[in-house]
PDB file of C-alpha atoms in Angstrom:
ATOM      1  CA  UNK A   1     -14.590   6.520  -4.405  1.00 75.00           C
ATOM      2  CA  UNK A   2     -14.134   7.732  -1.117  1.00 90.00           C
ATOM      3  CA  UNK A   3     -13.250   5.242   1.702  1.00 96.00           C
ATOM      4  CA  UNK A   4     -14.626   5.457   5.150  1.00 97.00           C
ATOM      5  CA  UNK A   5     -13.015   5.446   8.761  1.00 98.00           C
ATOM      6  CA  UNK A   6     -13.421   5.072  11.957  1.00 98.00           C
ATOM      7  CA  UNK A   7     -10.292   6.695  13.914  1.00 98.00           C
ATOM      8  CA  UNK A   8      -9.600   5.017  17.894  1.00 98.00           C
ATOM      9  CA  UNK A   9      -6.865   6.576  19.721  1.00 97.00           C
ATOM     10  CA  UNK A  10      -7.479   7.813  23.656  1.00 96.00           C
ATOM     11  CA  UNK A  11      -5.479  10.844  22.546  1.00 95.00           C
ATOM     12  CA  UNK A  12      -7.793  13.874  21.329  1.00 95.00           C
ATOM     13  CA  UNK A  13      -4.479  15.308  19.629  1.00 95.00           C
ATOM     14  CA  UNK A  14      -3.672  12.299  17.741  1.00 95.00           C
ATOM     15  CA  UNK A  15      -7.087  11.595  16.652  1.00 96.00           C
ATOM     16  CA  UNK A  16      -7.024  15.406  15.096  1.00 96.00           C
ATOM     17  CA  UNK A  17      -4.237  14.796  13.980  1.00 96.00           C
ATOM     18  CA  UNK A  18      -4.760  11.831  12.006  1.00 96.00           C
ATOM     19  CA  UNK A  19      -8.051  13.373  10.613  1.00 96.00           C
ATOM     20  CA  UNK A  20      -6.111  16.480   9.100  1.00 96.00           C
ATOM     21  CA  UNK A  21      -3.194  14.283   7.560  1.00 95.00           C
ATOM     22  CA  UNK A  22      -5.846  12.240   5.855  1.00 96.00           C
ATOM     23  CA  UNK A  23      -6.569  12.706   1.859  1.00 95.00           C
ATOM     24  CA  UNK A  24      -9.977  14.586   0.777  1.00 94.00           C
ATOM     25  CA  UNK A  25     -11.160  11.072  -0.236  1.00 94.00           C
ATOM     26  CA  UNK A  26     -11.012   9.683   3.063  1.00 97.00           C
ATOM     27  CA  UNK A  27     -13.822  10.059   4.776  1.00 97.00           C
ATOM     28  CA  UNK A  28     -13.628   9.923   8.744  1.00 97.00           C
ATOM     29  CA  UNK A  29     -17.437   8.737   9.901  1.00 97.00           C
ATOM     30  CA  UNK A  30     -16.559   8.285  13.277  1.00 97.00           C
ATOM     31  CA  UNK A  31     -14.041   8.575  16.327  1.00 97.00           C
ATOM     32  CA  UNK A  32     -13.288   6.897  19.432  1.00 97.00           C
ATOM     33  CA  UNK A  33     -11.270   6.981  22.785  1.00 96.00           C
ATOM     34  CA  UNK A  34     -11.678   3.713  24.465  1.00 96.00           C
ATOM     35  CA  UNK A  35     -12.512   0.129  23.925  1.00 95.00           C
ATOM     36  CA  UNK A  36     -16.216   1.111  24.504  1.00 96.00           C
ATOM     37  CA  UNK A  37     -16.467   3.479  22.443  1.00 97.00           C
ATOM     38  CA  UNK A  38     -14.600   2.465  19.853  1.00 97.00           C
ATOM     39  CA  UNK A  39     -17.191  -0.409  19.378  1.00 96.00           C
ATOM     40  CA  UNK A  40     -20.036   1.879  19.288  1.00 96.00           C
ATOM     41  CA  UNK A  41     -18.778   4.073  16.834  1.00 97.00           C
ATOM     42  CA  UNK A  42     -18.299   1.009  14.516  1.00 96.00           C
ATOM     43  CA  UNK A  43     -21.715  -0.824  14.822  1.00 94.00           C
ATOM     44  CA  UNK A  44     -23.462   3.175  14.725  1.00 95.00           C
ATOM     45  CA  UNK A  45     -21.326   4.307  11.725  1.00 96.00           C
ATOM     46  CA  UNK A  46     -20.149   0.985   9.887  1.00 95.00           C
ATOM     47  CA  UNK A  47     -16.572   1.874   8.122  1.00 97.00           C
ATOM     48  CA  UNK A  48     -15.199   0.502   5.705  1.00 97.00           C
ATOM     49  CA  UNK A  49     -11.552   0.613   7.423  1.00 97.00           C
ATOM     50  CA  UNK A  50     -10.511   1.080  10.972  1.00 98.00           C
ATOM     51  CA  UNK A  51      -7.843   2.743  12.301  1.00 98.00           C
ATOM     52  CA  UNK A  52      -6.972   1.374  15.820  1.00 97.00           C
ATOM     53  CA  UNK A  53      -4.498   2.550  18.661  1.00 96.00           C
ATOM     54  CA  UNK A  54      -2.893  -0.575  19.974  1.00 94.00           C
ATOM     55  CA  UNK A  55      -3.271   0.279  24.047  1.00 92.00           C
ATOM     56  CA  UNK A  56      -6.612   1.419  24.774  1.00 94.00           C
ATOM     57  CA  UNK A  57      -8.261   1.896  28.346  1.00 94.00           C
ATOM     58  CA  UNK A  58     -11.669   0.189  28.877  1.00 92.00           C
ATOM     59  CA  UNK A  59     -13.128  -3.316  27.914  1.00 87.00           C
ATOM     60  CA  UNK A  60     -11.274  -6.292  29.963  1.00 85.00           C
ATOM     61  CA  UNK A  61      -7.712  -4.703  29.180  1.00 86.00           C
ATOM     62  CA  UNK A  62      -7.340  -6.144  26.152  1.00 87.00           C
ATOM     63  CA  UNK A  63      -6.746  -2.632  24.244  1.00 91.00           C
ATOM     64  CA  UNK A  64      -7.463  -3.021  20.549  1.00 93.00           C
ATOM     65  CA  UNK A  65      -7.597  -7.211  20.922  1.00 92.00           C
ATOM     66  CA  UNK A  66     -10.972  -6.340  23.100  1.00 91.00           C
ATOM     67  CA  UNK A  67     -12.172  -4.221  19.874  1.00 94.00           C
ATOM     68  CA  UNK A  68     -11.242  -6.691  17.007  1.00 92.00           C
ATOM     69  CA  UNK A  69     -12.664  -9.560  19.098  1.00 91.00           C
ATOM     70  CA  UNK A  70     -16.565  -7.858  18.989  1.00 91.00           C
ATOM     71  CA  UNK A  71     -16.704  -5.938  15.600  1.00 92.00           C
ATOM     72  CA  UNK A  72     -15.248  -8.955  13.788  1.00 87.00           C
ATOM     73  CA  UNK A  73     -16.442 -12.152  12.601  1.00 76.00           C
ATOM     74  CA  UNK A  74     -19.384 -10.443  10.877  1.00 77.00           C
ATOM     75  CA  UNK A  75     -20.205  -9.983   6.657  1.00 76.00           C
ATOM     76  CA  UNK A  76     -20.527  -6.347   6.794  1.00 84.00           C
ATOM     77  CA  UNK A  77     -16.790  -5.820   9.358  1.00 91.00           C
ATOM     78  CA  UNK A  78     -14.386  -3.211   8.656  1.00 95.00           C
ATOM     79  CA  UNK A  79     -11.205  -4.213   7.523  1.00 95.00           C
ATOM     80  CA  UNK A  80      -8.568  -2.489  10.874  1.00 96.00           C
ATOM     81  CA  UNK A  81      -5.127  -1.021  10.458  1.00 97.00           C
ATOM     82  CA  UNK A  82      -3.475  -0.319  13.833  1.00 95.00           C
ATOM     83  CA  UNK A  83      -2.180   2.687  14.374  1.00 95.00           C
ATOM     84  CA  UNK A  84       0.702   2.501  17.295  1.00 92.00           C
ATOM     85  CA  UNK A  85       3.927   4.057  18.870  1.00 90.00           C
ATOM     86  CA  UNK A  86       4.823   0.333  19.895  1.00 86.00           C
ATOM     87  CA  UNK A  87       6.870  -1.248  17.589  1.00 81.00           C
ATOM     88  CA  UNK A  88       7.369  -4.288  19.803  1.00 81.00           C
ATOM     89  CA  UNK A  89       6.970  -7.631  18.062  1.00 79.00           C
ATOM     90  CA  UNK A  90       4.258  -9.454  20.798  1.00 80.00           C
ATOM     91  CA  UNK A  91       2.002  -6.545  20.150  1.00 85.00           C
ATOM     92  CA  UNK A  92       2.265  -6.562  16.213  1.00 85.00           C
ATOM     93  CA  UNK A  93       1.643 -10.290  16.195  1.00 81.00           C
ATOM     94  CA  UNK A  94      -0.981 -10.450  18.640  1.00 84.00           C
ATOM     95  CA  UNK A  95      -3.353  -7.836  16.725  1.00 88.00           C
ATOM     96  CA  UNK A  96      -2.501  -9.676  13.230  1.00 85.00           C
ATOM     97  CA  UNK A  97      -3.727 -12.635  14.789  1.00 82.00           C
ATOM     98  CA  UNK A  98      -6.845 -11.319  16.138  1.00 86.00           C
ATOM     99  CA  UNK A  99      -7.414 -10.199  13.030  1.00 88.00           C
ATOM    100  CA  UNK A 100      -6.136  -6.867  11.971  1.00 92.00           C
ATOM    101  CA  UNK A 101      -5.243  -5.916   8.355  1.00 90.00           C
ATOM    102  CA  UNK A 102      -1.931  -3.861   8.834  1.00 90.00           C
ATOM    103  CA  UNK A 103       0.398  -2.437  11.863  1.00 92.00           C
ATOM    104  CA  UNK A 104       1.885   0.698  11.041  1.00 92.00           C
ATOM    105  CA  UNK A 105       3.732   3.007  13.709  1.00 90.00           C
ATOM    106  CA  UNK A 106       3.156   6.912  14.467  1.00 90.00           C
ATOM    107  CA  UNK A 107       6.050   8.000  12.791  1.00 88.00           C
ATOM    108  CA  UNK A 108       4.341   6.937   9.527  1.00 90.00           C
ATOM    109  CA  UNK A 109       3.331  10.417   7.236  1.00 92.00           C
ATOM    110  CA  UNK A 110      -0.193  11.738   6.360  1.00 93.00           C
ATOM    111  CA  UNK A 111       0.317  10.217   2.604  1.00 93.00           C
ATOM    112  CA  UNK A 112       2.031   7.030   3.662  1.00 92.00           C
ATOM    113  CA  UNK A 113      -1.202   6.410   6.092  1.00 95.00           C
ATOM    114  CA  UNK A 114      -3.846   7.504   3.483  1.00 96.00           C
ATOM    115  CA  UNK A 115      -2.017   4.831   1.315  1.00 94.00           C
ATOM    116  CA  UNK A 116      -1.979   1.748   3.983  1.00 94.00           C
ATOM    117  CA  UNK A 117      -5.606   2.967   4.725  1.00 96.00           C
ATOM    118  CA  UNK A 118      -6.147   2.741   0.914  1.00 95.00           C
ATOM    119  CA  UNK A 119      -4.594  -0.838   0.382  1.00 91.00           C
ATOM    120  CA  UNK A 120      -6.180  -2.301   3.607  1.00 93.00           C
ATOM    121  CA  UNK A 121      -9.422  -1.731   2.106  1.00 94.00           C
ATOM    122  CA  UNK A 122      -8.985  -3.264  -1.222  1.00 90.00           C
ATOM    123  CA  UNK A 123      -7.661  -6.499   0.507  1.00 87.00           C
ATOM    124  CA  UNK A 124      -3.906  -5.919   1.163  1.00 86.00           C
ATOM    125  CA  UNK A 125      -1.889  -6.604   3.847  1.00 85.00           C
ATOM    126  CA  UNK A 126       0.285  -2.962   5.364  1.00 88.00           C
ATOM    127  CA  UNK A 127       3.033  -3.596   7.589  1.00 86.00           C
ATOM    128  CA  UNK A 128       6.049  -1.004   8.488  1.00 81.00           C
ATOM    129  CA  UNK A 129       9.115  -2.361   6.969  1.00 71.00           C
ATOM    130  CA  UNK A 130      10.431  -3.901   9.807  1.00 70.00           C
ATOM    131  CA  UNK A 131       7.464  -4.806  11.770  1.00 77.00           C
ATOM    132  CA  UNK A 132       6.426  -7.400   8.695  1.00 70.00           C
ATOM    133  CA  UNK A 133       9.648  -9.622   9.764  1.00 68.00           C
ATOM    134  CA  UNK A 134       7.793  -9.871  13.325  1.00 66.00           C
ATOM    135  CA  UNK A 135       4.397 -11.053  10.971  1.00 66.00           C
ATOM    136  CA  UNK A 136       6.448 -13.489   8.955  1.00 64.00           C
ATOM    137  CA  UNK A 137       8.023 -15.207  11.844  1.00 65.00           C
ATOM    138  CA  UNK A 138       5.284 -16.078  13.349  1.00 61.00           C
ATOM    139  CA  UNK A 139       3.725 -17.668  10.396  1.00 57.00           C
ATOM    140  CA  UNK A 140       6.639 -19.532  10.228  1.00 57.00           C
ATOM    141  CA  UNK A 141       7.118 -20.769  13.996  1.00 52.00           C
ATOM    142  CA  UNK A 142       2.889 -21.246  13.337  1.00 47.00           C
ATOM    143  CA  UNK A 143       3.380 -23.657  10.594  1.00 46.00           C
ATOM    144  CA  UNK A 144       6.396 -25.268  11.345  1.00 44.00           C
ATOM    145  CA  UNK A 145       7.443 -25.179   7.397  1.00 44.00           C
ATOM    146  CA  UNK A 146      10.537 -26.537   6.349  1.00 38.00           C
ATOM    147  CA  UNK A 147      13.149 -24.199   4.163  1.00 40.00           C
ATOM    148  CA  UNK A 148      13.494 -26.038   0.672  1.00 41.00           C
ATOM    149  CA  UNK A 149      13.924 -25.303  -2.829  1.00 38.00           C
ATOM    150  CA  UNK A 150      10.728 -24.380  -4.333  1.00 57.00           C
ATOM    151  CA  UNK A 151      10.223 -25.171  -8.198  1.00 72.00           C
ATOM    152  CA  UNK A 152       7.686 -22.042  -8.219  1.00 78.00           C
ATOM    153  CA  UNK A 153      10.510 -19.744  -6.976  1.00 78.00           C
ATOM    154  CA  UNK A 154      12.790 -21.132 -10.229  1.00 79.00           C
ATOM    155  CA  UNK A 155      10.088 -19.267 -12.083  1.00 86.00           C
ATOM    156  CA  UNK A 156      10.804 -15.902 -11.541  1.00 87.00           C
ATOM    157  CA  UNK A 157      13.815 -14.252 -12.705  1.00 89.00           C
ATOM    158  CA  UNK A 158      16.610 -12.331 -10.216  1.00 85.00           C
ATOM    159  CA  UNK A 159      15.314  -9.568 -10.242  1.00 89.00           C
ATOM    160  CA  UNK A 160      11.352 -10.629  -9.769  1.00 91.00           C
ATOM    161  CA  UNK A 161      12.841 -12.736  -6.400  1.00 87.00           C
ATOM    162  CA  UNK A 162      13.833  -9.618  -5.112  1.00 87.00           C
ATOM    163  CA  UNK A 163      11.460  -7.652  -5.559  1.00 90.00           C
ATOM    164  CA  UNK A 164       9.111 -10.295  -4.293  1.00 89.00           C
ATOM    165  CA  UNK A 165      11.078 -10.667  -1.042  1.00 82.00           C
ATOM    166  CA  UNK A 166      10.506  -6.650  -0.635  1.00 85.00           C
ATOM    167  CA  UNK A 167       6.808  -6.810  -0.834  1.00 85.00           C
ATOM    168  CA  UNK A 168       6.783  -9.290   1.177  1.00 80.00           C
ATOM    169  CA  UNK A 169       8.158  -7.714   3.956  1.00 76.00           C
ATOM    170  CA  UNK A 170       5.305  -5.101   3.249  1.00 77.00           C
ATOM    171  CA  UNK A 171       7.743  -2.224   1.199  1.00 81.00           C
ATOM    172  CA  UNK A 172       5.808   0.114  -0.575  1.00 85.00           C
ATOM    173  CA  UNK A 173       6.031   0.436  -4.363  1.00 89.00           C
ATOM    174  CA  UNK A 174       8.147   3.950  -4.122  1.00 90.00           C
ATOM    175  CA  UNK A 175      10.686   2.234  -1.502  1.00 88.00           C
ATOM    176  CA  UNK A 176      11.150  -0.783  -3.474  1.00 89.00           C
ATOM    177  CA  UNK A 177      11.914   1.530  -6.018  1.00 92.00           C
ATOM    178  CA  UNK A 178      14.337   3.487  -4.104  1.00 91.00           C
ATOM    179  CA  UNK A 179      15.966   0.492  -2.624  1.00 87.00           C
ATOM    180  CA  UNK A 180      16.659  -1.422  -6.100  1.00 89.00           C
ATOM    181  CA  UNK A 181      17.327   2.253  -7.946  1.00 91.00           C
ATOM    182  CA  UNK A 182      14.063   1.150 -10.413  1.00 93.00           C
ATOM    183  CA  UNK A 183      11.488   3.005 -11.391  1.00 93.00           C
ATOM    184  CA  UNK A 184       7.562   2.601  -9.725  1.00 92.00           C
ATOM    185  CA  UNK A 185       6.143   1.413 -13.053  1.00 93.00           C
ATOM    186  CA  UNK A 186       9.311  -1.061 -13.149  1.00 94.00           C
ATOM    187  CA  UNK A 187       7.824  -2.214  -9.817  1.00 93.00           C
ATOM    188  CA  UNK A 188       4.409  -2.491 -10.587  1.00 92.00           C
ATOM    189  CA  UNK A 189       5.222  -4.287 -13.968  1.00 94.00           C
ATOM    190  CA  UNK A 190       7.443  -6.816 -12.080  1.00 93.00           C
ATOM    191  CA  UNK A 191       5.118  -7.331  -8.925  1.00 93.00           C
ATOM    192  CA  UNK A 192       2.642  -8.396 -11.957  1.00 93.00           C
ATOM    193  CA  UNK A 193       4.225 -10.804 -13.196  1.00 94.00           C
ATOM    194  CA  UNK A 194       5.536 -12.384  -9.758  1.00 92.00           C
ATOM    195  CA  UNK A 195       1.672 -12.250  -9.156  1.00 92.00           C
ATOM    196  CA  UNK A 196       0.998 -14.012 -12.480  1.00 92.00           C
ATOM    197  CA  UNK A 197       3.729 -17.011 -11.782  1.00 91.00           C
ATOM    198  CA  UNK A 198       3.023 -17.581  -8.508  1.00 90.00           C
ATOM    199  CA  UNK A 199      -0.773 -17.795  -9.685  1.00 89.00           C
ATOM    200  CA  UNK A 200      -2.045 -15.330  -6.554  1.00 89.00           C
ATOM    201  CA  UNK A 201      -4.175 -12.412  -6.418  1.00 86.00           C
ATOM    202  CA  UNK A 202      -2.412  -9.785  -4.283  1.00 84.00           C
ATOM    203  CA  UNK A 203       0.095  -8.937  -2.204  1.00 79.00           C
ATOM    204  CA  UNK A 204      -1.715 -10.682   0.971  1.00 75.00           C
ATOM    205  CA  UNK A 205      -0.938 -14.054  -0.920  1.00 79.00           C
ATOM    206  CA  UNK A 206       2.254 -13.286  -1.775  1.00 82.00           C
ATOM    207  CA  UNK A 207       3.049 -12.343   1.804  1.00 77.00           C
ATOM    208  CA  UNK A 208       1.584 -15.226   2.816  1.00 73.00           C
ATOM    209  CA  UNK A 209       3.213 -17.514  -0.006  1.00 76.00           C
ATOM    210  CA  UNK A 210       6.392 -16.181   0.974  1.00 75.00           C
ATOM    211  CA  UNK A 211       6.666 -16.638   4.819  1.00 65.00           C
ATOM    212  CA  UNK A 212       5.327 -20.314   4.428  1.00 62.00           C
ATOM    213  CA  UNK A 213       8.846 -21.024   2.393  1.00 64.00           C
ATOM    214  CA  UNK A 214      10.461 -19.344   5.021  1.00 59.00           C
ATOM    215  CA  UNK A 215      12.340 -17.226   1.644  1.00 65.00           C
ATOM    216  CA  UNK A 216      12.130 -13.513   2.576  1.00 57.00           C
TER     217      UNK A 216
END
């Protein structure tokens, strides 16, 4: 099944060029260059995933907060993945909270994209590698958890805990792989079982599971 897009960047050439790196089975619907516009092409064209620049012109000045804050909130809203050069942690935090799925920078390839653009729609949460620290410290500074031995972490074995703590920080399957010299089946089988232990449903939770314990 195909998936379909909405792409919002004020940049002609980077809207192009995020349309051509896309797979076959992503299907762009609609485009935008502003806040304004951005918001039309959603409510005329209703995606399925949006991909949104971070600084946009228009709206109050809000950028991409003005856009998540009015096509939101609804049953039938996209799920977003920003799209940004910035790499600075106020912006990544402040679209998470208003609501965005995933923050990944420019630098990121036409596959990698498709593949965020792929997992944001079936519920996951896509950060850059080091942009998901920026996510899970504010969780933590949010909830004011406490660091402390957690029986459901005795579950898993060495190797499981590490490989948890790379998900977590939002690591794809092939550079978990890489990192731990493992096979991606290896990965999958062990992300499985860290899934099963820990009793959640996808890697969302697990992020989420994770920063609360303050353990990645």
């Amino acid at each position: 099944m195909s998936v379909r897009v909405v792409i919002v960047d004020d940049h002609d050439v980077i809207r192009v060029g995020v349309r051509e790196s896309l797979d076959s089975d992503i299907e762009v619907v609609g485009e935008g260059r502003d806040v304004e516009s951005a918001i039309e092409a959603v409510r005329t064209h209703h995606p399925e995933v949006v991909i949104l620049d971070v600084h946009l012109p228009g709206g109050t000045g809000g950028g991409a907060l003005d856009v998540l804050a009015e096509v939101l909130g609804t049953a039938d809203a996209p799920k977003v993945l920003a799209l940004s050069v910035s790499d600075a942690a106020d912006d990544v935090v402040a679209v998470v909270r208003a609501g965005a799925r995933g923050y990944v920078t420019k630098s990121i390839s036409g596959p990698e994209l498709s593949d965020a653009v792929r997992r944001v729609h079936s519920g996951d949460a896509v950060f850059s590698p080091r942009l998901a620290g920026f996510v899970l410290d504010a969780f933590n500074a949010a909830g004011g958890e406490v660091a402390q031995a957690d029986e459901d972490l005795d579950k898993l074995t060495e190797r499981e805990q590490e490989v948890m703590r790379l998900i977590a920080r939002g690591y794809t399957y092939r550079e978990v792989a890489e990192k731990l010299f493992i096979s991606i089946k290896t990965v999958e089988t062990h992300v499985g079982k860290v899934l099963h232990k820990l009793q959640l449903s996808n890697r969302h939770e697990l992020a989420r599971w994770a920063a609360q314990r303050r353990i990645v």
